[in-house]
PDB file of C-alpha atoms in Angstrom:
ATOM      1  CA  MET A 124     134.675 -95.286 -17.714  1.00  0.00           C
ATOM      2  CA  LEU A 125     131.616 -95.139 -15.517  1.00  0.00           C
ATOM      3  CA  ASN A 126     132.089 -93.533 -12.104  1.00  0.00           C
ATOM      4  CA  PRO A 127     129.069 -93.771  -9.768  1.00  0.00           C
ATOM      5  CA  PHE A 128     131.004 -92.282  -6.818  1.00  0.00           C
ATOM      6  CA  HIS A 129     130.666 -88.817  -8.293  1.00  0.00           C
ATOM      7  CA  GLU A 130     126.872 -88.677  -7.982  1.00  0.00           C
ATOM      8  CA  VAL A 131     126.495 -89.641  -4.308  1.00  0.00           C
ATOM      9  CA  ASN A 132     125.853 -87.079  -1.585  1.00  0.00           C
ATOM     10  CA  TRP A 133     128.477 -88.105   0.946  1.00  0.00           C
ATOM     11  CA  ARG A 134     127.194 -85.615   3.548  1.00  0.00           C
ATOM     12  CA  PRO A 135     123.466 -86.385   3.743  1.00  0.00           C
ATOM     13  CA  GLY A 136     121.150 -84.174   5.737  1.00  0.00           C
ATOM     14  CA  PRO A 137     118.482 -85.503   8.113  1.00  0.00           C
ATOM     15  CA  ALA A 138     115.810 -85.581   5.393  1.00  0.00           C
ATOM     16  CA  GLU A 139     117.978 -87.661   3.087  1.00  0.00           C
ATOM     17  CA  ARG A 140     118.908 -90.012   5.932  1.00  0.00           C
ATOM     18  CA  ARG A 141     115.207 -90.529   6.689  1.00  0.00           C
ATOM     19  CA  ARG A 142     114.568 -91.275   3.002  1.00  0.00           C
ATOM     20  CA  PHE A 143     117.418 -93.791   3.125  1.00  0.00           C
ATOM     21  CA  ALA A 144     115.824 -95.466   6.163  1.00  0.00           C
ATOM     22  CA  ALA A 145     112.440 -95.519   4.410  1.00  0.00           C
ATOM     23  CA  SER A 146     114.047 -97.154   1.370  1.00  0.00           C
ATOM     24  CA  LEU A 147     115.392 -99.873   3.663  1.00  0.00           C
ATOM     25  CA  ILE A 148     111.964-100.358   5.242  1.00  0.00           C
ATOM     26  CA  VAL A 149     110.342-100.760   1.818  1.00  0.00           C
ATOM     27  CA  GLY A 150     113.213-102.364  -0.077  1.00  0.00           C
ATOM     28  CA  PHE A 151     114.188-105.251   2.155  1.00  0.00           C
ATOM     29  CA  PRO A 152     110.699-106.836   2.257  1.00  0.00           C
ATOM     30  CA  LEU A 153     110.684-106.611  -1.557  1.00  0.00           C
ATOM     31  CA  VAL A 154     114.091-108.310  -1.695  1.00  0.00           C
ATOM     32  CA  ALA A 155     112.811-110.947   0.742  1.00  0.00           C
ATOM     33  CA  THR A 156     109.797-111.565  -1.494  1.00  0.00           C
ATOM     34  CA  GLY A 157     112.105-111.925  -4.479  1.00  0.00           C
ATOM     35  CA  LEU A 158     114.255-114.407  -2.555  1.00  0.00           C
ATOM     36  CA  LEU A 159     111.168-116.344  -1.528  1.00  0.00           C
ATOM     37  CA  LEU A 160     109.920-116.589  -5.111  1.00  0.00           C
ATOM     38  CA  ALA A 161     113.376-117.424  -6.480  1.00  0.00           C
ATOM     39  CA  GLY A 162     113.740-120.201  -3.904  1.00  0.00           C
ATOM     40  CA  ARG A 163     110.322-121.560  -4.849  1.00  0.00           C
ATOM     41  CA  TRP A 164     111.207-121.504  -8.550  1.00  0.00           C
ATOM     42  CA  HIS A 165     114.681-122.998  -8.063  1.00  0.00           C
ATOM     43  CA  SER A 166     114.054-125.747  -5.521  1.00  0.00           C
ATOM     44  CA  GLY A 167     110.298-126.167  -5.660  1.00  0.00           C
ATOM     45  CA  GLY A 168     109.870-125.371  -1.961  1.00  0.00           C
ATOM     46  CA  TRP A 169     109.398-122.246   0.101  1.00  0.00           C
ATOM     47  CA  ASN A 170     112.515-121.100   1.993  1.00  0.00           C
ATOM     48  CA  LEU A 171     110.828-118.945   4.624  1.00  0.00           C
ATOM     49  CA  PHE A 172     113.840-118.730   6.937  1.00  0.00           C
ATOM     50  CA  LEU A 173     116.078-116.861   4.478  1.00  0.00           C
ATOM     51  CA  ALA A 174     113.318-114.533   3.323  1.00  0.00           C
ATOM     52  CA  ALA A 175     112.183-113.763   6.879  1.00  0.00           C
ATOM     53  CA  THR A 176     115.753-113.186   8.031  1.00  0.00           C
ATOM     54  CA  VAL A 177     116.621-110.782   5.203  1.00  0.00           C
ATOM     55  CA  GLY A 178     113.290-108.962   5.410  1.00  0.00           C
ATOM     56  CA  GLY A 179     113.278-108.783   9.195  1.00  0.00           C
ATOM     57  CA  ILE A 180     116.853-107.563   9.615  1.00  0.00           C
ATOM     58  CA  GLY A 181     116.552-104.990   6.834  1.00  0.00           C
ATOM     59  CA  THR A 182     113.221-103.667   8.043  1.00  0.00           C
ATOM     60  CA  SER A 183     114.309-103.475  11.684  1.00  0.00           C
ATOM     61  CA  VAL A 184     117.538-101.658  10.754  1.00  0.00           C
ATOM     62  CA  GLY A 185     115.480 -99.282   8.620  1.00  0.00           C
ATOM     63  CA  LEU A 186     113.066 -98.596  11.489  1.00  0.00           C
ATOM     64  CA  VAL A 187     115.916 -97.904  13.925  1.00  0.00           C
ATOM     65  CA  LEU A 188     117.596 -95.559  11.440  1.00  0.00           C
ATOM     66  CA  ARG A 189     114.263 -93.834  10.787  1.00  0.00           C
ATOM     67  CA  TRP A 190     113.724 -93.186  14.501  1.00  0.00           C
ATOM     68  CA  ILE A 191     117.346 -92.160  15.161  1.00  0.00           C
ATOM     69  CA  PRO A 192     118.607 -90.414  11.993  1.00  0.00           C
ATOM     70  CA  ALA A 193     121.805 -89.320  13.752  1.00  0.00           C
ATOM     71  CA  ILE A 194     123.214 -92.850  13.557  1.00  0.00           C
ATOM     72  CA  ALA A 195     122.045 -93.312   9.960  1.00  0.00           C
ATOM     73  CA  ARG A 196     124.998 -91.460   8.388  1.00  0.00           C
ATOM     74  CA  PRO A 197     127.626 -94.219   8.835  1.00  0.00           C
ATOM     75  CA  CYS A 198     125.185 -96.814   7.476  1.00  0.00           C
ATOM     76  CA  TYR A 199     124.288 -94.503   4.576  1.00  0.00           C
ATOM     77  CA  VAL A 200     127.939 -93.901   3.671  1.00  0.00           C
ATOM     78  CA  LEU A 201     128.851 -97.583   3.995  1.00  0.00           C
ATOM     79  CA  TRP A 202     125.815 -98.681   1.958  1.00  0.00           C
ATOM     80  CA  TYR A 203     126.527 -96.252  -0.875  1.00  0.00           C
ATOM     81  CA  ALA A 204     130.274 -96.964  -0.841  1.00  0.00           C
ATOM     82  CA  ILE A 205     129.605-100.696  -1.299  1.00  0.00           C
ATOM     83  CA  ALA A 206     126.906-100.040  -3.912  1.00  0.00           C
ATOM     84  CA  CYS A 207     129.112 -97.621  -5.866  1.00  0.00           C
ATOM     85  CA  ALA A 208     132.065-100.007  -5.795  1.00  0.00           C
ATOM     86  CA  GLY A 209     129.844-102.789  -7.137  1.00  0.00           C
ATOM     87  CA  GLY A 210     128.359-100.445  -9.733  1.00  0.00           C
ATOM     88  CA  PHE A 211     131.817 -99.322 -10.806  1.00  0.00           C
ATOM     89  CA  VAL A 212     133.027-102.888 -11.335  1.00  0.00           C
ATOM     90  CA  VAL A 213     129.843-104.246 -12.947  1.00  0.00           C
ATOM     91  CA  GLY A 214     129.269-101.181 -15.129  1.00  0.00           C
ATOM     92  CA  ASN A 215     132.777-101.139 -16.504  1.00  0.00           C
ATOM     93  CA  LEU A 216     132.827-104.911 -17.008  1.00  0.00           C
ATOM     94  CA  LEU A 217     129.551-104.715 -18.924  1.00  0.00           C
ATOM     95  CA  LEU A 218     130.818-101.818 -21.001  1.00  0.00           C
ATOM     96  CA  ALA A 219     134.063-103.628 -21.828  1.00  0.00           C
ATOM     97  CA  GLY A 220     132.235-106.906 -22.427  1.00  0.00           C
ATOM     98  CA  ILE A 221     129.784-105.369 -24.860  1.00  0.00           C
ATOM     99  CA  TYR A 222     132.604-103.617 -26.686  1.00  0.00           C
ATOM    100  CA  TYR A 223     134.943-106.591 -26.948  1.00  0.00           C
ATOM    101  CA  LEU A 224     132.332-109.353 -27.334  1.00  0.00           C
ATOM    102  CA  LEU A 225     129.920-107.541 -29.656  1.00  0.00           C
ATOM    103  CA  PHE A 226     131.453-104.642 -31.545  1.00  0.00           C
ATOM    104  CA  THR A 227     134.954-106.027 -32.045  1.00  0.00           C
ATOM    105  CA  PRO A 228     133.814-109.256 -33.781  1.00  0.00           C
ATOM    106  CA  ILE A 229     131.458-107.225 -35.981  1.00  0.00           C
ATOM    107  CA  GLY A 230     134.369-105.016 -36.987  1.00  0.00           C
ATOM    108  CA  TRP A 231     136.573-108.034 -37.685  1.00  0.00           C
ATOM    109  CA  ALA A 232     133.836-109.627 -39.794  1.00  0.00           C
ATOM    110  CA  ARG A 233     133.309-106.438 -41.808  1.00  0.00           C
ATOM    111  CA  ARG A 234     137.035-106.138 -42.384  1.00  0.00           C
ATOM    112  CA  ALA A 235     137.281-109.801 -43.419  1.00  0.00           C
ATOM    113  CA  LEU A 236     134.445-109.320 -45.922  1.00  0.00           C
ATOM    114  CA  GLY A 237     136.187-106.289 -47.381  1.00  0.00           C
ATOM    115  CA  ARG A 238     133.662-103.706 -46.229  1.00  0.00           C
ATOM    116  CA  ARG A 239     135.299-100.567 -44.984  1.00  0.00           C
ATOM    117  CA  THR A 240     133.073 -97.904 -43.539  1.00  0.00           C
ATOM    118  CA  LEU A 241     135.815 -95.314 -43.434  1.00  0.00           C
ATOM    119  CA  GLN A 242     137.902 -94.965 -46.555  1.00  0.00           C
ATOM    120  CA  LYS A 243     141.215 -94.746 -44.777  1.00  0.00           C
ATOM    121  CA  GLY A 244     144.633 -95.409 -46.181  1.00  0.00           C
ATOM    122  CA  PHE A 245     147.054 -93.757 -48.559  1.00  0.00           C
ATOM    123  CA  ASP A 246     146.901 -93.828 -52.337  1.00  0.00           C
ATOM    124  CA  ARG A 247     150.188 -92.479 -53.663  1.00  0.00           C
ATOM    125  CA  GLY A 248     148.803 -92.321 -57.197  1.00  0.00           C
ATOM    126  CA  ALA A 249     145.881 -90.068 -56.259  1.00  0.00           C
ATOM    127  CA  SER A 250     146.293 -86.382 -56.976  1.00  0.00           C
ATOM    128  CA  THR A 251     143.774 -85.470 -54.256  1.00  0.00           C
ATOM    129  CA  TYR A 252     141.605 -87.146 -51.647  1.00  0.00           C
ATOM    130  CA  TRP A 253     138.722 -84.750 -52.229  1.00  0.00           C
ATOM    131  CA  ARG A 254     135.350 -86.331 -52.962  1.00  0.00           C
ATOM    132  CA  GLU A 255     132.476 -84.409 -54.411  1.00  0.00           C
ATOM    133  CA  ALA A 256     129.400 -84.312 -52.219  1.00  0.00           C
ATOM    134  CA  PRO A 257     125.933 -84.544 -53.716  1.00  0.00           C
ATOM    135  CA  PRO A 258     124.118 -81.214 -53.884  1.00  0.00           C
ATOM    136  CA  PRO A 259     121.705 -80.508 -51.035  1.00  0.00           C
ATOM    137  CA  GLY A 260     117.998 -80.929 -51.580  1.00  0.00           C
ATOM    138  CA  PRO A 261     115.563 -78.063 -51.864  1.00  0.00           C
ATOM    139  CA  PRO A 262     115.181 -75.857 -48.766  1.00  0.00           C
ATOM    140  CA  GLU A 263     111.559 -77.005 -48.326  1.00  0.00           C
ATOM    141  CA  SER A 264     112.804 -80.502 -47.490  1.00  0.00           C
ATOM    142  CA  TYR A 265     114.511 -79.203 -44.354  1.00  0.00           C
ATOM    143  CA  TYR A 266     111.135 -78.791 -42.661  1.00  0.00           C
ATOM    144  CA  ARG A 267     109.907 -82.322 -43.505  1.00  0.00           C
ATOM    145  CA  GLN A 268     112.939 -84.543 -43.197  1.00  0.00           C
ATOM    146  CA  PHE A 269     111.129 -87.858 -42.915  1.00  0.00           C
TER     147      PHE A 269
END
């Protein structure tokens, strides 16, 4: 299970709060540009209002937090709490989805075709389950394995 909450500094110092504000100042215009291009690709027209609103609000909040880092802590904690909650849900859903939608059908198909990677199971007629291993190669091959 992925847990992004563990890696966040929940008590940021002034330098980290200023970096957070700078990331808002840089990041929101990039997000606005992405929204502008996505709107152009999707509808064929430029949606300047949405892009300007997102970019303007994000940049202005970033500038205020950069000038007054004392009020940046609640925004920092809220931002990372929301981001970590989203990362927790999306990360675990992706992990479960890949496991159940990719690896499980491959395992079922291998089992249906009779291929067993692990030789599990009991054979009551066998005197031992020991299998002889092939002898190792010469020691010189250890230095050039490929």
